[in-house]
Coordinates of C-alpha atoms and ligand atoms in Angstrom, one line a residue:
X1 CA 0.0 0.0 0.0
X2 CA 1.4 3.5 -1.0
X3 CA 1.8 5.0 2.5
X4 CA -0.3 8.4 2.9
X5 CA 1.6 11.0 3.3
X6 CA -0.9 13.0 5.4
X7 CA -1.2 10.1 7.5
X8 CA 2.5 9.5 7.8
X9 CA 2.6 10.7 12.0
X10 CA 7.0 11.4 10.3
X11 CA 5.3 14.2 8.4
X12 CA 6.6 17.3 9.7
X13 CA 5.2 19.8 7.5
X14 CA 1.8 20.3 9.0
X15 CA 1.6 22.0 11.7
X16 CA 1.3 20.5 15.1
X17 CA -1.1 21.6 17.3
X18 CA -0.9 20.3 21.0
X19 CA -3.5 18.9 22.8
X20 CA -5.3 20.8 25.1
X21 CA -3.2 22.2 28.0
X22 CA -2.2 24.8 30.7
X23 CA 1.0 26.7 31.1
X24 CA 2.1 27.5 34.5
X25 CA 4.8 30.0 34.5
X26 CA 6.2 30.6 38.0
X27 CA 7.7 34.2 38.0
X28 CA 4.8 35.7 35.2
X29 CA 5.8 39.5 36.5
X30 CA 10.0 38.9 36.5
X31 CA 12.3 40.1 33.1
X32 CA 12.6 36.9 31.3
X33 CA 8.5 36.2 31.8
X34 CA 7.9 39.5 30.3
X35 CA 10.5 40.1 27.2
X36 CA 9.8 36.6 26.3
X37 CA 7.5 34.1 27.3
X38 CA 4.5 36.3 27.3
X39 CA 5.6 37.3 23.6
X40 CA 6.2 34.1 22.7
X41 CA 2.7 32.6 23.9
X42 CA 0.8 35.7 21.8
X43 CA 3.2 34.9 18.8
X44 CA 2.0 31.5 19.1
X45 CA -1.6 31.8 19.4
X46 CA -1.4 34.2 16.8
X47 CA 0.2 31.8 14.4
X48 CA -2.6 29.7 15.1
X49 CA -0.3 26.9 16.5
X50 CA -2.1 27.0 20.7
X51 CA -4.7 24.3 21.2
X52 CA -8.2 25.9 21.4
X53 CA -8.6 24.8 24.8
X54 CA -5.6 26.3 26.9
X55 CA -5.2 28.4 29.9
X56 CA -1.9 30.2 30.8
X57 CA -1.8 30.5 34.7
X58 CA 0.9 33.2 36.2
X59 CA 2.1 32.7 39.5
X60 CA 4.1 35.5 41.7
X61 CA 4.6 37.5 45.0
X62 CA 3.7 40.8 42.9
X63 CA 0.4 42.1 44.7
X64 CA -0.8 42.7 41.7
X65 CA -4.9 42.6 40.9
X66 CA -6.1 41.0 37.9
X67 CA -6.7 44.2 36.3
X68 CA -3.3 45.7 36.5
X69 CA -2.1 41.6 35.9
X70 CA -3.7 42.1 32.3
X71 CA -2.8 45.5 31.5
X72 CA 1.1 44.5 32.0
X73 CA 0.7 41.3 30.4
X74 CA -0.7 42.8 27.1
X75 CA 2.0 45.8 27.1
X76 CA 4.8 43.2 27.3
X77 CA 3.4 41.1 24.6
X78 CA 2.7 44.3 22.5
X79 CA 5.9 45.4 22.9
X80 CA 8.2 42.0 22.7
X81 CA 6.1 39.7 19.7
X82 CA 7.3 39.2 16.6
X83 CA 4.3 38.8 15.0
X84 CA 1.9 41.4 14.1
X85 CA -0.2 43.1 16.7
X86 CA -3.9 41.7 16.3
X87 CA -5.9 43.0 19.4
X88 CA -8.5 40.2 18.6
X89 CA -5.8 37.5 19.2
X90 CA -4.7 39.1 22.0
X91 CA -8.0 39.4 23.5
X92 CA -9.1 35.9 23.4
X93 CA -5.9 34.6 24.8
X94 CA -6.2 37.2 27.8
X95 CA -9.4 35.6 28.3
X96 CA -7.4 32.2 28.9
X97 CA -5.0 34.1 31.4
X98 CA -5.5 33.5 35.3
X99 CA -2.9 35.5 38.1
X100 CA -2.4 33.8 41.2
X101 CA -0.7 35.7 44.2
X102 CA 1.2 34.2 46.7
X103 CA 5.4 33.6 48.1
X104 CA 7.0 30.2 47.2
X105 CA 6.9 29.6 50.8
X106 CA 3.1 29.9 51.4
X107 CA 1.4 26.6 51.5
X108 CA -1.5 28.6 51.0
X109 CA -0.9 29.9 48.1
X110 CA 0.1 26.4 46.4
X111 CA -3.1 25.0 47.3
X112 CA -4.7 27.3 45.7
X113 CA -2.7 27.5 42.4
X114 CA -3.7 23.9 42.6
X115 CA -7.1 24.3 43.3
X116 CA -7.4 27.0 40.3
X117 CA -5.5 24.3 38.0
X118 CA -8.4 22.0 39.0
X119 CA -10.9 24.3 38.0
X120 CA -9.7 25.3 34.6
X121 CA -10.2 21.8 33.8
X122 CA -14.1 22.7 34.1
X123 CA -13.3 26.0 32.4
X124 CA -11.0 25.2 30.4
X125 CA -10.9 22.2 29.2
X126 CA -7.4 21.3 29.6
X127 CA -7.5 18.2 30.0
X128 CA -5.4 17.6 32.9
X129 CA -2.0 18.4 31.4
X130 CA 0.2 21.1 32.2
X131 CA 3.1 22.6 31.6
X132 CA 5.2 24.4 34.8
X133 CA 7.7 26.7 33.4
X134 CA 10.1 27.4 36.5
X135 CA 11.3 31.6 35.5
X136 CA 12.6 32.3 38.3
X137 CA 15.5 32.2 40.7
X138 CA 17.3 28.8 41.2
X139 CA 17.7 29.2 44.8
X140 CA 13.7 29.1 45.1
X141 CA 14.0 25.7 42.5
X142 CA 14.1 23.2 45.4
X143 CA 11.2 25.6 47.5
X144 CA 9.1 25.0 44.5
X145 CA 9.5 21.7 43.5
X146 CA 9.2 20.4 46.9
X147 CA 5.6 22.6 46.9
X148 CA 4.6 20.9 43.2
X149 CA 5.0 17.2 44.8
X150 CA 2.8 17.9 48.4
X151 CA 0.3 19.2 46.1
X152 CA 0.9 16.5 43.6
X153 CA 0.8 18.7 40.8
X154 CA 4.0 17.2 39.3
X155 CA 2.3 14.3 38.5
X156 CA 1.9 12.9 35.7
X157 CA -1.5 9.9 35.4
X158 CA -2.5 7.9 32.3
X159 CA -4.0 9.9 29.9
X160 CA -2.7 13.4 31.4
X161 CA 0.9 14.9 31.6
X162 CA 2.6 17.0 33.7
X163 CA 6.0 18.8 32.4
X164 CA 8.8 21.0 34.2
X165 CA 10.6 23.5 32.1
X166 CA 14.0 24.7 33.8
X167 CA 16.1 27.4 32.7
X168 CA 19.8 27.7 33.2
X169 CA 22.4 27.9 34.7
X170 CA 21.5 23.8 36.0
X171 CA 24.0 24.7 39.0
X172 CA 27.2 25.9 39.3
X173 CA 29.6 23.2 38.9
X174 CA 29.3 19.3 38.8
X175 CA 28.4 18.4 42.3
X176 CA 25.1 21.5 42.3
X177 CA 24.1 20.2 38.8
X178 CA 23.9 16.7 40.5
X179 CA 21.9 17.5 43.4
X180 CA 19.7 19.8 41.2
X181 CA 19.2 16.9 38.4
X182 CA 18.2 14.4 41.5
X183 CA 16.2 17.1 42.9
X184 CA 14.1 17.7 39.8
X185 CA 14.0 13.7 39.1
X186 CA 12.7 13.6 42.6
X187 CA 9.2 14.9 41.4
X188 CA 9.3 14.9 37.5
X189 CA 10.0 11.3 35.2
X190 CA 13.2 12.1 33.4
X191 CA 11.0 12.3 30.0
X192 CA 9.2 15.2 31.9
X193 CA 12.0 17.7 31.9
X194 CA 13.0 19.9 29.6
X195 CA 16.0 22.3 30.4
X196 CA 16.3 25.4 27.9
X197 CA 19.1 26.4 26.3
X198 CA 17.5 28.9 24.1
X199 CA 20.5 29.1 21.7
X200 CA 19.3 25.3 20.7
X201 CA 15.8 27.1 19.4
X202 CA 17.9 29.2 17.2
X203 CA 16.8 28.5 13.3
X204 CA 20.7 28.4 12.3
X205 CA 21.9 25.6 14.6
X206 CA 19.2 23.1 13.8
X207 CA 20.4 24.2 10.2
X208 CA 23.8 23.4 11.1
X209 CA 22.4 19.8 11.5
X210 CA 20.4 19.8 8.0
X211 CA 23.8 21.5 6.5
X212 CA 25.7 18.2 7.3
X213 CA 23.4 15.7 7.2
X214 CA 20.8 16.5 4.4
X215 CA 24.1 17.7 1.9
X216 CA 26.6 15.5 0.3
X217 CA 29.2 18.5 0.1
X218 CA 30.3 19.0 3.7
X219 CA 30.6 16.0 5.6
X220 CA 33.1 14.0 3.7
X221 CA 35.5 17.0 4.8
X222 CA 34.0 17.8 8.0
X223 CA 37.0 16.0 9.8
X224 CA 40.6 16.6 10.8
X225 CA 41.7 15.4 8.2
X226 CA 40.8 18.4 6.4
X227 CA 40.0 20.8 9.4
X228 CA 42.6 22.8 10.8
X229 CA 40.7 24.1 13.3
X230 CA 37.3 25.4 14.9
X231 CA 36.3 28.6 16.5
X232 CA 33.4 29.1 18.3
X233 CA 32.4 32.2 18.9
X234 CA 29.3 34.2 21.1
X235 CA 30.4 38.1 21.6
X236 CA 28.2 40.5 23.0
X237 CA 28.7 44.0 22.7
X238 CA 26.7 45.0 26.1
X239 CA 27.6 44.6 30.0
X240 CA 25.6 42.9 32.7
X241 CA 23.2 45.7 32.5
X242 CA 21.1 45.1 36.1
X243 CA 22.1 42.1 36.5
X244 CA 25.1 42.4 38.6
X245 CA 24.3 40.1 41.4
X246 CA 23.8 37.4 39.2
X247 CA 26.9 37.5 37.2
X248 CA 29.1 38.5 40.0
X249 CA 28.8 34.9 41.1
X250 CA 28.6 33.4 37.8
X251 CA 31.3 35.0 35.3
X252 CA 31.3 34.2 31.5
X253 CA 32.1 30.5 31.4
X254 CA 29.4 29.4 33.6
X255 CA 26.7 31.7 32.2
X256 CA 27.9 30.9 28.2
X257 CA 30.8 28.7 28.1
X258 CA 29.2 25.5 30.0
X259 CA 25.9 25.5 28.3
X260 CA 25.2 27.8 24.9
X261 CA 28.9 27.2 23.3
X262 CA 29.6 23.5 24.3
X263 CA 26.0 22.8 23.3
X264 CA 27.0 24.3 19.9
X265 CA 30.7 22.3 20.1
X266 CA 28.6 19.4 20.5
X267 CA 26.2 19.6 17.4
X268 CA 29.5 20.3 15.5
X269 CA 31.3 17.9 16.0
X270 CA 28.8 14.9 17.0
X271 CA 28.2 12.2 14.4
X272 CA 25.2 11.5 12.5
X273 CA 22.4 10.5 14.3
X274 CA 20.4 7.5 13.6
X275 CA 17.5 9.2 12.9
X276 CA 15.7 13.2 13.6
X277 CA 14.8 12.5 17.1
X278 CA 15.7 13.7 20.7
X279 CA 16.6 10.3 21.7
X280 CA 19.3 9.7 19.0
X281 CA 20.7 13.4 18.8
X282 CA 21.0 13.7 22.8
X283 CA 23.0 10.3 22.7
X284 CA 25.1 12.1 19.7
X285 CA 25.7 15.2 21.1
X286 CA 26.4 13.0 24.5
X287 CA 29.2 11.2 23.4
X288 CA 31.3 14.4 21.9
X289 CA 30.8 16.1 25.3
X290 CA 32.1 13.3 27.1
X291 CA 35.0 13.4 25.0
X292 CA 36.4 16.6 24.9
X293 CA 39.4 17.3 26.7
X294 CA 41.0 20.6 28.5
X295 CA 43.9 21.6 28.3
X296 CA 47.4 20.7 29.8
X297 CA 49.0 23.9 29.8
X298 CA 46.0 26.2 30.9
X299 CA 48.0 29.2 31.4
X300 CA 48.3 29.6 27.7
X301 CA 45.1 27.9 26.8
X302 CA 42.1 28.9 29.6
X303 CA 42.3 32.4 29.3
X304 CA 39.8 34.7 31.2
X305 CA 39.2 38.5 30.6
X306 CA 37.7 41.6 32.3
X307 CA 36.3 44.6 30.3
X308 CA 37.7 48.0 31.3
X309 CA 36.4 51.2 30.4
X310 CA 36.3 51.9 27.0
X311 CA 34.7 52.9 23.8
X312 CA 31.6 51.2 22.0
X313 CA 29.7 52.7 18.7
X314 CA 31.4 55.8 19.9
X315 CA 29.7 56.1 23.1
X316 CA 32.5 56.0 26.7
X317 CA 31.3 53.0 28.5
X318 CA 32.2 52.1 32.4
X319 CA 34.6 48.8 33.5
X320 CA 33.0 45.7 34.9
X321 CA 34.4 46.9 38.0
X322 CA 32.5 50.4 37.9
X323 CA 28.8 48.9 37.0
X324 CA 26.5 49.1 39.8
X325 CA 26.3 46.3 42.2
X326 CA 29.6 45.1 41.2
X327 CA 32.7 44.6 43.6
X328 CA 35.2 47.4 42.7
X329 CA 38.1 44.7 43.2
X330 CA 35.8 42.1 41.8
X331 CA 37.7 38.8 40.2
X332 CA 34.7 37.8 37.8
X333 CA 35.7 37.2 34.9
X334 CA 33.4 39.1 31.3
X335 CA 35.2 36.8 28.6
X336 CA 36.1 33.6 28.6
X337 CA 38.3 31.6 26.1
X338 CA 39.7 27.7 25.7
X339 CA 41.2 25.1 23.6
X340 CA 39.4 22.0 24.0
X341 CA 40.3 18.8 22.3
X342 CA 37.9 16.4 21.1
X343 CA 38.8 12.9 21.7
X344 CA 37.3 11.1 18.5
X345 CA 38.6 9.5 15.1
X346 CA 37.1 12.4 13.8
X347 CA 38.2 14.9 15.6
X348 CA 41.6 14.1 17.6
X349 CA 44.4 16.5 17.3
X350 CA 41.7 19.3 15.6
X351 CA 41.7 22.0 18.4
X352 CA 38.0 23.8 19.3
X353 CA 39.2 27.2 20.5
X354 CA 35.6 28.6 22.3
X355 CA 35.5 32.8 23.6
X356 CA 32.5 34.4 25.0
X357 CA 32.9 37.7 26.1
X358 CA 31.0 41.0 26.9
X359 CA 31.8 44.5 25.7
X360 CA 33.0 42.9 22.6
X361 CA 33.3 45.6 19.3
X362 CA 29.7 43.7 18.1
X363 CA 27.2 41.4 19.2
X364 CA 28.1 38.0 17.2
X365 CA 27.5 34.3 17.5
X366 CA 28.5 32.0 14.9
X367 CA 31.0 28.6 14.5
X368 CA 34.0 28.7 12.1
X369 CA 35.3 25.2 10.7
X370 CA 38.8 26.4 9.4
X371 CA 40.3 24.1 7.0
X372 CA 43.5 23.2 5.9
X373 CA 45.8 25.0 3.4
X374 CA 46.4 23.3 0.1
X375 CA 49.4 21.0 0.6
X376 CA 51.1 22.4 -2.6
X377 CA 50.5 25.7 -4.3
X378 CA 51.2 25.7 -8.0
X379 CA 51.4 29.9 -7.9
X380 CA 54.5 31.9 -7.5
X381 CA 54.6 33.0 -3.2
X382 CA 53.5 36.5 -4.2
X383 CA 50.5 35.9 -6.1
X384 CA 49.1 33.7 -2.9
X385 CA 50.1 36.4 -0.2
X386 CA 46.9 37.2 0.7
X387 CA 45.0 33.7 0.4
X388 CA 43.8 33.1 3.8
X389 CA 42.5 29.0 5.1
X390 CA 39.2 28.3 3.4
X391 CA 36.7 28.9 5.7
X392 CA 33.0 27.7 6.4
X393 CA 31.2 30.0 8.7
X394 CA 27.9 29.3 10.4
X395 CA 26.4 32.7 11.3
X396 CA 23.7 31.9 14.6
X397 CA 22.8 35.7 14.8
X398 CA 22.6 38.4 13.9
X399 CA 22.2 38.2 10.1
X400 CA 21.4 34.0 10.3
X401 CA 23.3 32.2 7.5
X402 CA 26.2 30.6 6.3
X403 CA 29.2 32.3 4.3
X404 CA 32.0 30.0 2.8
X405 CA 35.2 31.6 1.9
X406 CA 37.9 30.6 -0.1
X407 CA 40.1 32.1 -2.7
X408 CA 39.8 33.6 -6.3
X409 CA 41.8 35.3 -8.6
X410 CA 42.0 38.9 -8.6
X411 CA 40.8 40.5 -12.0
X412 CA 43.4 41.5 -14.2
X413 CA 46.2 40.7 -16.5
X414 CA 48.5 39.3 -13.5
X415 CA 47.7 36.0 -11.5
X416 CA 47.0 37.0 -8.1
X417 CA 44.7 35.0 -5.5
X418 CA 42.7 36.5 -3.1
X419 CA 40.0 35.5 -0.1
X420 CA 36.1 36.0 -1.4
X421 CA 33.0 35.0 0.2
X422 CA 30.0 33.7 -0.9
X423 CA 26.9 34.0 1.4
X424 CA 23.7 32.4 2.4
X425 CA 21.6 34.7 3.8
X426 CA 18.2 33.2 5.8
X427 CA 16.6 36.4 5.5
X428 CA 17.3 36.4 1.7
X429 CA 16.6 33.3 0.8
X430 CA 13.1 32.6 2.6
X431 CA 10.2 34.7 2.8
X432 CA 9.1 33.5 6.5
X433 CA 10.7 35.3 8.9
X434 CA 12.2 32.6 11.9
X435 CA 10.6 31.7 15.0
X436 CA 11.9 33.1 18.1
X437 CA 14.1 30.4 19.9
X438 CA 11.3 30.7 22.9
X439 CA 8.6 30.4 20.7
X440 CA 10.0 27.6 19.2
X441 CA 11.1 25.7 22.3
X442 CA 7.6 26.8 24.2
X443 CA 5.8 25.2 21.8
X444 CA 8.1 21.6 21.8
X445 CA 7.3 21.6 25.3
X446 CA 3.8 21.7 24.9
X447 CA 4.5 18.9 22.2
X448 CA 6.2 17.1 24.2
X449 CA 9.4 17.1 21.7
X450 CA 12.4 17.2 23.6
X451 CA 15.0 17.0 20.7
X452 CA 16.5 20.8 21.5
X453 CA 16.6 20.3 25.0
X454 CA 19.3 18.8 26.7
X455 CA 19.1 15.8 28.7
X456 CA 20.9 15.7 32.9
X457 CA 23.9 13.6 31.4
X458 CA 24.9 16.3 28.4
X459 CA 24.3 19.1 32.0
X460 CA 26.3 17.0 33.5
X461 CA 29.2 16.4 31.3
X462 CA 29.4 20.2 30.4
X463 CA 30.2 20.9 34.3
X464 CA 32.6 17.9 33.9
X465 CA 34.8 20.2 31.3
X466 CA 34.3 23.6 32.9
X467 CA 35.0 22.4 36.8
X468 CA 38.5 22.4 35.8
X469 CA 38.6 25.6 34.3
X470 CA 37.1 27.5 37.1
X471 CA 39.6 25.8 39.5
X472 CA 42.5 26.8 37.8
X473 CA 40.9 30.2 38.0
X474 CA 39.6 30.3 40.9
X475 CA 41.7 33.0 42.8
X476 CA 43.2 34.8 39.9
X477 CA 43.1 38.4 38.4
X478 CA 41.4 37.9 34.8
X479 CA 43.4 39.3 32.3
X480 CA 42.1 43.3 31.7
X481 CA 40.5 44.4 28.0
X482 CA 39.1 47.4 27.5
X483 CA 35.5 47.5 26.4
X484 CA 34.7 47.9 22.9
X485 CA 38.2 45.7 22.0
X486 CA 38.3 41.9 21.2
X487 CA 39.1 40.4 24.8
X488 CA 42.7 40.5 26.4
X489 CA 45.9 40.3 24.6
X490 CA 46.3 36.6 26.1
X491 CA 44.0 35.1 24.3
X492 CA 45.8 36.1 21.1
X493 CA 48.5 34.8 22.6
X494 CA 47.0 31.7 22.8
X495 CA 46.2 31.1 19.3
X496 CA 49.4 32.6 18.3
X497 CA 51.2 29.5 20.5
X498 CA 50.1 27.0 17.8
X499 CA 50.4 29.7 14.4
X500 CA 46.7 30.8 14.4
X501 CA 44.4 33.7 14.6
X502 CA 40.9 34.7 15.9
X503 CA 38.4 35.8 13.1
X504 CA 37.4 38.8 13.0
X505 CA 33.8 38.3 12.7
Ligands
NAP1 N1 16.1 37.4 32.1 C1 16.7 36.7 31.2 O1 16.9 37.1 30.0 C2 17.2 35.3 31.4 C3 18.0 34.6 30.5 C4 18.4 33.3 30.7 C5 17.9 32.7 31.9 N2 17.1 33.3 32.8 C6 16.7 32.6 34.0 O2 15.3 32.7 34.1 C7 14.9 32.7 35.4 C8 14.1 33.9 35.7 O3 14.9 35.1 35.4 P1 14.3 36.6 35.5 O4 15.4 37.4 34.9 O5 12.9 36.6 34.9 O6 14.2 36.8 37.0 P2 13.4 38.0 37.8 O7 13.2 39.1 36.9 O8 14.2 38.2 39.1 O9 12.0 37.3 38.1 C9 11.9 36.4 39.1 C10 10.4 36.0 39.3 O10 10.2 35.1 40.4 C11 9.3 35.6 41.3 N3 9.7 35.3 42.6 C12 10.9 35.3 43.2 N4 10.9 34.9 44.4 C13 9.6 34.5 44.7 C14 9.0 34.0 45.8 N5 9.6 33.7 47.0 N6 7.7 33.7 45.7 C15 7.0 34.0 44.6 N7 7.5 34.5 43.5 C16 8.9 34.8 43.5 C17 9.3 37.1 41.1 O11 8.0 37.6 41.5 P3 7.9 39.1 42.1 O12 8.8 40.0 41.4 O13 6.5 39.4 41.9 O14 8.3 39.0 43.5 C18 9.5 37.2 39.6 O15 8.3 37.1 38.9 C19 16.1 32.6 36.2 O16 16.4 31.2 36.5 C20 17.2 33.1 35.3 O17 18.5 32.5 35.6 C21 16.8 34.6 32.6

């Protein structure tokens, strides 16, 4: 029988509703609540793509009314969605959206959150499953999960689900991640979790798996024995803006390094999976992490960084050590860069040089495979003096898309070769604009698809790589940079150990 393709449940291209549902979101009136989950829930309902029974329940200690709780709500999804504003859409979702006040610690106020869950299943409709997006601190993580299992709200029966959505950082080194993992596991099955790394929900990087696996072109190079090297790049051109107290006890390996760029490492370098699903790209991605190796000699190859005061799009901006809130002899370090190895077939001897750093000249995240020079050039020196490695760049944001560069001749009667780039532009060659990463990772949670969200032992392995790091640091002065400038000298220094060079993106 000729399967149908409408039928076929592998058929990805019509959209997939979930069934119907509620979202919890502890934290509704914090930052990340307003700039994007709110936003991402409109977007979502306007895109048609929320079940037409769902109910979005806010919980927080804001003594806010439901009045005021509405008015906010809508000005933060006005001002954050991507999609057009349609006052109709918004209008029937606010309809769907319940505020319940209470603390954490108020037994109360858990019993009534469960009590109201209850009830929207006479409302609402929903079916019994839910959805408890945890935005808020992760000191109050263990406060409310504890709270979700005397209620028994974390649990999930036949025929209804109940999912936890966590956002980083998932601890602070190995032995924290640990005790969080078993904490959460504690209440939730481990096929009820989903941790965010937003940078997974990114349009590029699940392109960076359709680039090597749906292509014949890339992958039979996409090795050391052709690749000289990777870069892995996030830079971001702002501070901590308000957020001192976090960052002052987390610095830019923990907040960047451990998840967003060794997630990324992983999806480059893993192999193919045995088929599109979370199962077999976690166990991918799972083996790479647990195979990367730090350096020996970290003094040349773990450098950190602080931004001094300097000069961004010709504006004077403060230190790290003037911001508000942060300690003027503070040791945190802004930027963060390391050579990791990768201990594969594939990969051994390639290195992976990874930087993250704030106050950067421009706000840039992309991956770089840098390949090998020709063995033999059939040109006279001078016509090759300004050929560069060929390059293959992976562009996350901003400007999504992939350039590749590699050299041409110049024009004219004498044989000279220069670099050239030829570009891939998302924004060029689609018409749909790209989901936001929330929007996109919102919506797999209310699927239940759990392919872009990493699993405890990938959380686990990441602290594995960076627990060494941070000990070497620990103590230190970071090397100074001065804002608007691409990190400290040292890390130049430690590409220039082995004959390389950062891009300049
Ligand atoms: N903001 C971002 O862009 C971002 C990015 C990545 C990850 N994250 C992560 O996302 C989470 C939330 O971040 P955020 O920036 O939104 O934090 P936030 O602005 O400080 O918001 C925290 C929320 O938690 C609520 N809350 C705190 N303590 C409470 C208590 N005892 N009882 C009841 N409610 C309480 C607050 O309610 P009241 O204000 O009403 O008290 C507020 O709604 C954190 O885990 C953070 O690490 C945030």
């Amino acid at each position: 029988m000729i399967p149908n393709p409408l039928r076929d449940p592998r058929d990805r291209r019509l959209p997939r509703v979930p069934e119907p549902c509620a979202l919890v979101v502890f934290g509704i009136t914090g930052d990340l609540a307003r700039k994007k989950l709110l936003p991402a829930v409109y977007d979502l309902a306007n895109r048609g793509l929320l079940p037409t029974n769902f109910a979005l329940l806010g919980f927080a200690r804001r003594d806010w009314g439901d009045t005021e709780f509405a008015e906010l709500s809508r000005e933060a999804a006005r001002q954050y969605a991507r999609t057009p504003w349609r006052e109709e859409v918004w209008e029937q979702l606010a309809a769907d959206i319940t505020f319940v006040q209470g603390s954490f610690d108020d037994d109360n106020a858990f019993d009534q959150l469960a009590a109201t869950l209850d009830e929207l299943e006479g409302t609402h409709g929903i079916g019994g499953n839910a959805a408890f997006y945890l935005s808020i601190p992760p000191s109050m993580f263990p406060t409310v999960l504890k709270q979700m299992q005397r209620t028994g709200m974390a649990e999930s029966t036949p025929g209804r689900w109940r999912r936890v959505v966590v956002e980083k950082p998932f601890g602070e080194d190995l032995p924290s991640s640990r005790e969080l993992n078993a904490l959460v596991d504690s209440v939730f099955g481990p096929d009820d979790v989903f941790r965010i790394d937003h940078y997974l929900g990114k349009e590029t990087v699940q392109n960076l798996l359709a680039l090597r696996f749906a292509n014949t072109l890339f992958e039979p190079i996409w090795n050391g024995n052709h690749v000289d090297s990777v870069q892995i790049t996030m830079a971001e051109d702002v501070g901590i803006g308000g957020r001192a107290q976090f960052y002052e006890k987390t610095g830019a390996a923990r907040d960047v390094l451990q998840n967003h760029l060794l997630q990324l490492l992983a999806l480059t370098a893993m192999e193919e999976p045995v088929e599109f699903s979370a199962e077999e790209i976690r166990t991918e991605k799972l083996k790479i992490l647990r195979a990367i190796s730090v350096p020996e000699d970290m003094e040349t190859f773990a450098v950190r960084g602080q931004y001094e005061q300097g000069w961004l799009a010709g504006e004077r901006v403060k230190g790290y050590r003037q911001e508000e809130g942060v300690d003027p002899a503070s040791l945190t370090e802004t930027y963060a860069a390391v050579r990791l190895g990768v201990e594969t077939r594939r990969w051994a001897g390639v290195p992976f040089y990874l930087r993250t750093g704030k106050r950067l000249p421009r706000r840039v995240t992309e991956i770089a495979l840098v390949f090998k020079r020709a063995p033999h050039l059939p040109f006279a020196e001078t016509d090759t003096e300004e050929l560069g490695n060929n390059q293959l760049v992976v562009r996350v944001q901003p400007d999504e898309g992939v350039t590749l560069k590699f050299g041409s001749k110049v024009p004219g009667s004498v044989m000279e070769v220069r670099d050239v780039s030829m570009d891939f532009l998302y924004g060029e060659q689609f018409t749909e604009a790209s989901p936001e990463a929330y929007e996109r990772l919102l919506l797999d949670v209310l699927l239940g698809d759990a392919t872009l969200f990493p699993r405890n032992a990938e959380v686990e392995a990441s602290w594995a790589v960076i627990d060494p790091l941070e000990e070497f640091w620990a103590g230190t002065t970071p090397h100074p940079y001065r804002a608007g400038e691409w990190g400290p000298r040292a890390a130049d220094e430690m590409l220039a150990a082995e004959g390389r060079r950062w891009r300049r993106p």
